[in-house]
Amino acid sequence: MKLGFLNLVLFLISVQLLNYCWSENRQQQQVSALTVLEHTEENVGESKEEATVEDDLDPEDMEVFYPTNDWQVVKPGQAIPAGLHVRLNLETGKNEAKIPDGETGKTGLKYWKQGTRHGMVNLDSKSFTAEELKKALKLMKLESNTQTEEVDNAQHLMSIGGLQLVIKALNATEPRIQEHAAFVLGSALSGNPKVQIEAIEAGALQKLLILLATDQPVAMKKKVWIKKISNFQLKALFAFSSLLRHFPFAQQQFLKLGGLQILGQLFQAKGMESLRLRIMTLLYDMVMEKKLIQGTQDDSVQHQEKCRQYDELNLLPLMLEQDWCTMVPKLLTSSEHDTREKVLRTMNLMISSCRSEYQAIQGLSSLLDMLQSEYEGLAAEEQKEGETDGYFLGLLNSANDIIKQLK
């Protein structure tokens, strides 16, 4: 059984409830609630004050040992909380562990169970270091990749106060902590309106905008660090996108706080090429959300309220004002068909207002003609194989639509 995403969150929450604080320069490290111990034969029977995890943890190798008051076999590769009684059973040759007997003294350990979820926390630790938090968030990030009940887990995270703790970690001084926190937050927000509302009320939008807008230190701008910068911004953008999608109130706040200008600056920044398509896709999706809602016939009160909220959004006019007419076509030079598809789709969405800007872009007409010729050939091959409504035919139609409207 893998170490659960929510187990780690509950470790963190126990610290929060006990007057949570952290200090990156703490001189003496106490036993932490992050009690994940890599268990080997060398540490069997040893009394260690701190549990440790490796920086590059493989979620496939991480298993958790759930202790009781009785001796239980510790399987190879299982991680156990610090403070348990551990012994080598000489009869079986296997390692065993259990919760220390109550009469031997207080250990600060508490075993919890909620439904099928259970785990161990250390109540003696009232603080933890930035390094401990980084490791916990990294484990949470790894586990969030394997969850099959994301919505339930995210709502449980919210109900126990974990969402606020993750949002708070976005303010950490170490970029890696911020990166992991952003990824966990984005995973919790995806397709989950209740968590989106909780996050917007907790100030997540402002914190994410600051992450996207903040310049990295000069040392981080060197060429060798460009990939790390883009990874950091990528996780923040993931959380940002998850918060905005299908949430018109958050989109309104995004515009009021100057979010579109921030995305425009990021779109044009050097070294951020990997983010440009994602930024453009997010803006396209938000514009289309409004069109689809307004084009749907539904007399329900809920639908009418959605329409009212989307009516107050003026994203597309602001995009036109901020020169997105000239920024979007620049991505059309990509050799990737997926990128071209999204650019052509977005250009078609904006063409009624961007026609003059498109016509003024040097080389755009020739590029569109080249794409038209390429996709005519690829669409013909699809038709020969019996595909009457193929992928490349769709790209050809998109290119043809733009070419016709620019003439």
Coordinates of C-alpha atoms in Angstrom, one line a residue:
M1 CA 0.0 0.0 0.0
K2 CA 1.4 3.4 -1.0
L3 CA 2.0 6.2 1.5
G4 CA -1.2 8.2 1.1
F5 CA -1.4 11.7 -0.1
L6 CA -3.9 12.6 2.7
N7 CA -1.7 10.9 5.4
L8 CA 1.0 13.4 4.7
V9 CA -1.5 16.3 4.7
L10 CA -2.7 15.1 8.1
F11 CA 0.9 15.1 9.4
L12 CA 1.1 18.7 8.4
I13 CA -2.3 19.6 9.9
S14 CA -1.3 18.2 13.2
V15 CA 1.6 20.7 13.2
Q16 CA -0.7 23.5 12.2
L17 CA -3.1 22.8 15.1
L18 CA -0.2 22.8 17.5
N19 CA 0.7 26.5 16.9
Y20 CA 2.4 25.9 13.5
C21 CA 5.5 27.8 12.7
W22 CA 8.6 27.2 10.7
S23 CA 12.1 28.7 10.6
E24 CA 14.6 28.0 7.8
N25 CA 17.5 28.8 10.2
R26 CA 16.3 26.7 13.2
Q27 CA 19.5 25.5 15.0
Q28 CA 18.1 22.4 16.6
Q29 CA 15.8 20.1 14.7
Q30 CA 13.1 18.4 16.7
V31 CA 11.3 15.2 15.9
S32 CA 8.8 16.2 13.2
A33 CA 5.3 15.1 12.4
L34 CA 6.8 14.2 9.0
T35 CA 7.6 10.8 10.3
V36 CA 8.7 8.9 7.2
L37 CA 11.7 6.7 7.9
E38 CA 13.6 4.8 5.3
H39 CA 14.0 1.5 7.2
T40 CA 17.0 -0.7 6.6
E41 CA 18.7 -3.5 8.6
E42 CA 21.3 -1.0 9.8
N43 CA 18.8 1.1 11.7
V44 CA 16.8 -1.8 13.2
G45 CA 16.9 -1.4 17.0
E46 CA 18.6 2.0 16.9
S47 CA 17.0 5.0 18.6
K48 CA 17.0 7.9 16.2
E49 CA 15.5 11.3 17.0
E50 CA 14.7 12.3 13.4
A51 CA 13.0 10.6 10.5
T52 CA 14.4 11.2 7.0
V53 CA 13.3 11.0 3.4
E54 CA 15.4 11.1 0.3
D55 CA 15.1 14.1 -2.0
D56 CA 14.2 12.0 -5.0
L57 CA 11.5 9.7 -3.6
D58 CA 9.9 7.1 -5.9
P59 CA 6.2 6.8 -5.0
E60 CA 6.3 3.2 -6.2
D61 CA 8.8 2.4 -3.4
M62 CA 7.1 4.3 -0.6
E63 CA 4.9 2.1 1.7
V64 CA 3.6 3.1 5.1
F65 CA 3.6 0.9 8.2
Y66 CA 0.4 1.4 10.3
P67 CA 1.3 0.5 13.9
T68 CA -0.9 -0.9 16.7
N69 CA -0.3 -1.9 20.3
D70 CA 0.8 -5.3 19.1
W71 CA 4.0 -6.4 17.4
Q72 CA 3.6 -6.4 13.6
V73 CA 6.0 -7.4 10.8
V74 CA 7.6 -4.5 9.0
K75 CA 7.8 -5.5 5.4
P76 CA 11.0 -4.6 3.3
G77 CA 10.7 -1.1 2.0
Q78 CA 8.0 0.0 4.4
A79 CA 8.5 3.5 6.0
I80 CA 7.7 3.7 9.8
P81 CA 7.1 6.7 12.0
A82 CA 9.9 7.6 14.4
G83 CA 9.4 6.7 18.0
L84 CA 8.0 3.2 17.6
H85 CA 9.4 0.2 19.4
V86 CA 11.4 -1.8 16.8
R87 CA 12.9 -5.3 17.3
L88 CA 14.3 -8.2 15.3
N89 CA 12.3 -11.3 16.0
L90 CA 15.0 -14.0 16.4
E91 CA 12.5 -16.8 15.8
T92 CA 11.2 -15.6 12.5
G93 CA 14.2 -13.4 11.5
K94 CA 11.8 -10.6 10.6
N95 CA 11.7 -7.0 11.8
E96 CA 8.7 -6.0 13.9
A97 CA 7.4 -2.7 15.4
K98 CA 4.5 -1.5 17.6
I99 CA 3.3 1.6 19.4
P100 CA 5.2 1.9 22.7
D101 CA 3.4 0.8 25.8
G102 CA 1.6 3.6 27.7
E103 CA 3.3 2.9 31.0
T104 CA 6.8 3.3 29.6
G105 CA 6.3 7.1 29.2
K106 CA 4.7 9.6 26.9
T107 CA 6.0 9.5 23.3
G108 CA 3.9 12.2 21.7
L109 CA 2.7 9.7 19.1
K110 CA -0.9 9.6 18.1
Y111 CA -2.6 7.0 15.9
W112 CA -5.6 8.3 13.9
K113 CA -8.2 6.6 11.7
Q114 CA -10.9 8.1 9.6
G115 CA -12.9 5.6 7.5
T116 CA -10.3 3.7 5.5
R117 CA -7.7 6.4 6.1
H118 CA -5.3 6.0 9.0
G119 CA -1.8 7.0 10.0
M120 CA 0.6 8.3 12.7
V121 CA 1.4 11.8 13.8
N122 CA 4.0 13.1 16.3
L123 CA 2.3 15.6 18.6
D124 CA 5.6 16.6 20.3
S125 CA 6.7 18.6 17.3
K126 CA 5.4 22.2 17.2
S127 CA 7.6 23.4 14.3
F128 CA 9.4 22.1 11.3
T129 CA 12.0 23.4 8.9
A130 CA 11.7 24.5 5.4
E131 CA 13.5 21.4 4.3
E132 CA 11.0 19.2 6.0
L133 CA 8.1 21.0 4.4
K134 CA 9.8 20.7 1.0
K135 CA 10.0 17.0 1.4
A136 CA 6.4 16.7 2.6
L137 CA 5.1 18.7 -0.3
K138 CA 7.3 16.7 -2.8
L139 CA 5.7 13.5 -1.5
M140 CA 2.3 15.1 -1.7
K141 CA 3.1 16.0 -5.3
L142 CA 4.2 12.5 -6.2
E143 CA 1.1 11.0 -4.6
S144 CA -1.3 13.4 -6.3
N145 CA -0.1 11.9 -9.6
T146 CA -1.5 8.5 -8.6
Q147 CA -4.9 9.5 -7.1
T148 CA -8.0 8.1 -8.6
E149 CA -10.5 10.0 -6.4
E150 CA -9.2 13.5 -6.8
V151 CA -12.4 15.3 -6.0
D152 CA -13.1 13.4 -2.8
N153 CA -9.5 13.7 -1.6
A154 CA -9.4 17.5 -2.4
Q155 CA -12.6 18.1 -0.5
H156 CA -11.2 16.0 2.4
L157 CA -8.1 18.1 2.3
M158 CA -10.2 21.2 2.5
S159 CA -12.3 19.9 5.4
I160 CA -9.3 19.2 7.6
G161 CA -7.7 22.6 6.9
G162 CA -5.0 21.3 4.7
L163 CA -5.9 23.6 1.8
Q164 CA -5.1 26.7 3.8
L165 CA -1.7 25.2 4.8
V166 CA -0.8 24.5 1.1
I167 CA -1.8 28.0 0.1
K168 CA 0.3 29.4 2.9
A169 CA 3.3 27.5 1.6
L170 CA 3.0 29.5 -1.7
N171 CA 4.7 32.3 0.4
A172 CA 7.7 30.2 1.2
T173 CA 11.1 31.8 0.5
E174 CA 12.4 28.7 -1.3
P175 CA 11.2 28.2 -4.9
R176 CA 11.1 24.4 -4.6
I177 CA 8.6 24.6 -1.7
Q178 CA 6.5 27.1 -3.7
E179 CA 6.7 24.8 -6.8
H180 CA 5.5 21.7 -4.9
A181 CA 2.8 23.7 -3.1
A182 CA 1.5 25.1 -6.5
F183 CA 1.3 21.6 -8.0
V184 CA -0.6 20.2 -5.0
L185 CA -2.9 23.1 -5.1
G186 CA -3.5 22.8 -8.8
S187 CA -4.3 19.1 -8.4
A188 CA -6.8 19.9 -5.6
L189 CA -8.5 22.6 -7.6
S190 CA -9.0 20.8 -10.9
G191 CA -12.7 20.4 -11.6
N192 CA -13.6 21.0 -8.0
P193 CA -15.9 24.1 -7.5
K194 CA -16.1 23.7 -3.7
V195 CA -12.3 23.8 -3.4
Q196 CA -12.1 26.7 -5.9
I197 CA -14.4 28.8 -3.8
E198 CA -12.4 28.0 -0.6
A199 CA -9.1 28.8 -2.4
I200 CA -10.3 32.2 -3.7
E201 CA -11.5 33.1 -0.3
A202 CA -8.1 32.2 1.2
G203 CA -6.3 34.5 -1.2
A204 CA -4.8 31.9 -3.5
L205 CA -5.4 34.0 -6.6
Q206 CA -3.3 36.9 -5.3
K207 CA -0.5 34.6 -4.2
L208 CA -0.4 32.8 -7.5
L209 CA -0.3 36.2 -9.4
I210 CA 2.6 37.3 -7.3
L211 CA 4.5 34.0 -8.1
L212 CA 3.9 34.5 -11.8
A213 CA 4.8 38.2 -11.8
T214 CA 7.8 38.0 -9.5
D215 CA 11.3 38.2 -11.1
Q216 CA 13.7 35.4 -10.1
P217 CA 17.1 36.3 -8.6
V218 CA 19.8 37.3 -11.1
A219 CA 21.6 34.1 -10.6
M220 CA 18.5 32.2 -11.6
K221 CA 18.4 34.0 -14.9
K222 CA 21.5 32.4 -16.3
K223 CA 21.0 30.0 -19.2
V224 CA 21.7 26.9 -17.1
W225 CA 18.8 27.9 -14.8
I226 CA 16.2 28.7 -17.5
K227 CA 14.7 25.2 -17.3
K228 CA 14.3 25.5 -13.5
I229 CA 12.6 28.9 -13.9
S230 CA 10.1 27.6 -16.4
N231 CA 9.4 24.5 -14.3
F232 CA 8.7 26.8 -11.3
Q233 CA 6.4 29.1 -13.4
L234 CA 4.8 26.0 -15.0
K235 CA 3.5 24.7 -11.7
A236 CA 2.2 28.1 -10.7
L237 CA 0.5 28.5 -14.0
F238 CA -1.1 25.0 -13.6
A239 CA -2.6 26.0 -10.2
F240 CA -3.6 29.4 -11.6
S241 CA -5.4 27.8 -14.6
S242 CA -7.1 25.2 -12.3
L243 CA -8.5 28.1 -10.2
L244 CA -9.8 30.1 -13.1
R245 CA -11.5 27.5 -15.3
H246 CA -15.3 27.4 -15.1
F247 CA -15.2 30.0 -12.3
P248 CA -16.4 33.4 -13.6
F249 CA -16.0 35.1 -10.2
A250 CA -12.3 34.2 -10.1
Q251 CA -11.9 35.3 -13.7
Q252 CA -13.4 38.7 -12.7
Q253 CA -10.9 39.0 -9.9
F254 CA -8.1 38.0 -12.3
L255 CA -8.9 40.9 -14.6
K256 CA -9.4 43.4 -11.7
L257 CA -6.0 42.5 -10.3
G258 CA -4.2 42.9 -13.6
G259 CA -3.8 39.2 -14.3
L260 CA -4.0 39.6 -18.1
Q261 CA -1.1 42.1 -18.1
I262 CA 1.0 39.6 -16.0
L263 CA 0.3 36.8 -18.4
G264 CA 1.2 39.1 -21.3
Q265 CA 4.5 39.9 -19.7
L266 CA 5.2 36.2 -19.0
F267 CA 4.2 35.3 -22.6
Q268 CA 6.8 37.6 -24.0
A269 CA 9.6 36.9 -21.5
K270 CA 12.8 35.2 -22.8
G271 CA 13.1 31.6 -21.7
M272 CA 9.4 31.1 -21.2
E273 CA 8.6 29.5 -24.6
S274 CA 7.3 26.4 -22.9
L275 CA 4.6 28.5 -21.1
R276 CA 3.3 30.4 -24.1
L277 CA 1.0 27.7 -25.5
R278 CA -0.4 27.1 -22.1
I279 CA -1.1 30.7 -21.5
M280 CA -2.8 31.1 -24.9
T281 CA -4.9 27.9 -24.3
L282 CA -6.1 29.2 -20.9
L283 CA -7.2 32.5 -22.5
Y284 CA -8.9 30.7 -25.3
D285 CA -10.7 28.4 -22.9
M286 CA -12.0 31.3 -20.8
V287 CA -13.3 33.1 -23.9
M288 CA -15.0 29.9 -25.1
E289 CA -16.6 29.2 -21.7
K290 CA -18.5 32.5 -22.0
K291 CA -19.6 31.7 -25.6
L292 CA -20.8 28.2 -24.8
I293 CA -22.7 29.3 -21.7
Q294 CA -24.4 32.1 -23.6
G295 CA -25.2 29.8 -26.5
T296 CA -26.9 27.2 -24.4
Q297 CA -30.7 27.2 -24.0
D298 CA -31.5 26.6 -20.4
D299 CA -34.1 28.3 -18.3
S300 CA -32.9 27.0 -14.9
V301 CA -32.0 29.5 -12.2
Q302 CA -28.5 28.1 -12.0
H303 CA -27.9 28.6 -15.7
Q304 CA -29.3 32.1 -15.7
E305 CA -27.0 33.1 -12.8
K306 CA -24.0 31.7 -14.8
C307 CA -25.0 33.7 -17.8
R308 CA -25.2 36.9 -15.6
Q309 CA -21.7 36.3 -14.2
Y310 CA -20.2 35.6 -17.6
D311 CA -21.9 38.7 -19.0
E312 CA -19.9 40.8 -16.7
L313 CA -16.6 39.4 -18.1
N314 CA -14.9 41.4 -20.8
L315 CA -11.8 39.3 -21.4
L316 CA -11.7 39.4 -25.2
P317 CA -11.9 43.2 -25.5
L318 CA -9.1 43.5 -23.0
M319 CA -7.0 40.9 -25.0
L320 CA -7.5 43.1 -28.1
E321 CA -6.4 46.2 -26.2
Q322 CA -3.3 44.5 -24.9
D323 CA -1.9 43.4 -28.3
W324 CA -2.8 39.7 -28.2
C325 CA -3.7 40.1 -31.9
T326 CA 0.0 40.2 -32.7
M327 CA 1.3 37.9 -29.9
V328 CA -0.8 34.8 -30.7
P329 CA 0.2 34.4 -34.4
K330 CA 3.9 34.2 -33.4
L331 CA 3.3 30.7 -32.1
L332 CA 2.2 29.6 -35.6
T333 CA 5.8 29.0 -36.6
S334 CA 5.9 25.9 -34.4
S335 CA 6.6 22.6 -36.0
E336 CA 4.1 20.9 -33.7
H337 CA 0.7 20.1 -35.1
D338 CA -1.0 20.4 -31.7
T339 CA 0.5 23.9 -31.2
R340 CA -0.6 25.0 -34.7
E341 CA -4.1 23.6 -34.1
K342 CA -4.5 25.7 -30.9
V343 CA -3.1 28.8 -32.5
L344 CA -5.3 28.6 -35.6
R345 CA -8.3 28.0 -33.4
T346 CA -7.5 31.0 -31.3
M347 CA -6.8 33.2 -34.3
N348 CA -10.2 32.3 -35.7
L349 CA -11.8 33.2 -32.5
M350 CA -10.2 36.7 -32.6
I351 CA -10.2 37.4 -36.3
S352 CA -13.3 39.6 -36.4
S353 CA -11.5 42.1 -34.2
C354 CA -7.9 41.3 -35.2
R355 CA -8.2 41.3 -39.0
S356 CA -6.2 44.5 -39.6
E357 CA -3.5 43.4 -37.2
Y358 CA -3.2 40.0 -38.9
Q359 CA -2.9 41.6 -42.3
A360 CA -0.1 43.8 -41.0
I361 CA 2.1 40.9 -39.7
Q362 CA 4.9 40.4 -42.1
G363 CA 5.1 36.9 -43.5
L364 CA 1.9 35.7 -41.9
S365 CA 0.1 35.3 -45.3
S366 CA 3.0 33.2 -46.7
L367 CA 3.0 31.1 -43.6
L368 CA -0.7 30.4 -43.8
D369 CA -0.3 29.5 -47.5
M370 CA 2.4 27.0 -46.6
L371 CA 0.3 25.4 -43.9
Q372 CA -2.6 25.2 -46.3
S373 CA -0.5 23.3 -48.8
E374 CA 0.9 21.0 -46.1
Y375 CA -2.5 20.1 -44.6
E376 CA -4.0 19.6 -48.0
G377 CA -1.5 16.8 -48.6
L378 CA -2.0 15.3 -45.1
A379 CA -5.8 15.5 -45.4
A380 CA -5.7 13.8 -48.7
E381 CA -3.8 10.9 -47.2
E382 CA -6.3 10.6 -44.4
Q383 CA -9.1 10.4 -46.9
K384 CA -7.3 7.6 -48.8
E385 CA -7.3 5.7 -45.5
G386 CA -11.1 6.1 -45.2
E387 CA -11.1 9.0 -42.7
T388 CA -13.7 11.5 -43.9
D389 CA -13.4 13.8 -40.9
G390 CA -9.8 13.5 -40.0
Y391 CA -7.5 15.6 -37.7
F392 CA -5.6 17.2 -40.6
L393 CA -8.8 18.0 -42.4
G394 CA -9.8 20.0 -39.4
L395 CA -6.5 21.9 -39.4
L396 CA -6.9 22.6 -43.1
N397 CA -10.3 24.0 -42.6
S398 CA -9.0 26.3 -39.8
A399 CA -6.3 27.6 -42.0
N400 CA -8.7 28.1 -45.0
D401 CA -11.1 30.0 -42.8
I402 CA -8.4 32.5 -41.8
I403 CA -7.0 32.9 -45.3
K404 CA -10.5 33.6 -46.7
Q405 CA -11.3 36.2 -44.0
L406 CA -7.9 38.0 -44.6
K407 CA -8.5 38.5 -48.3

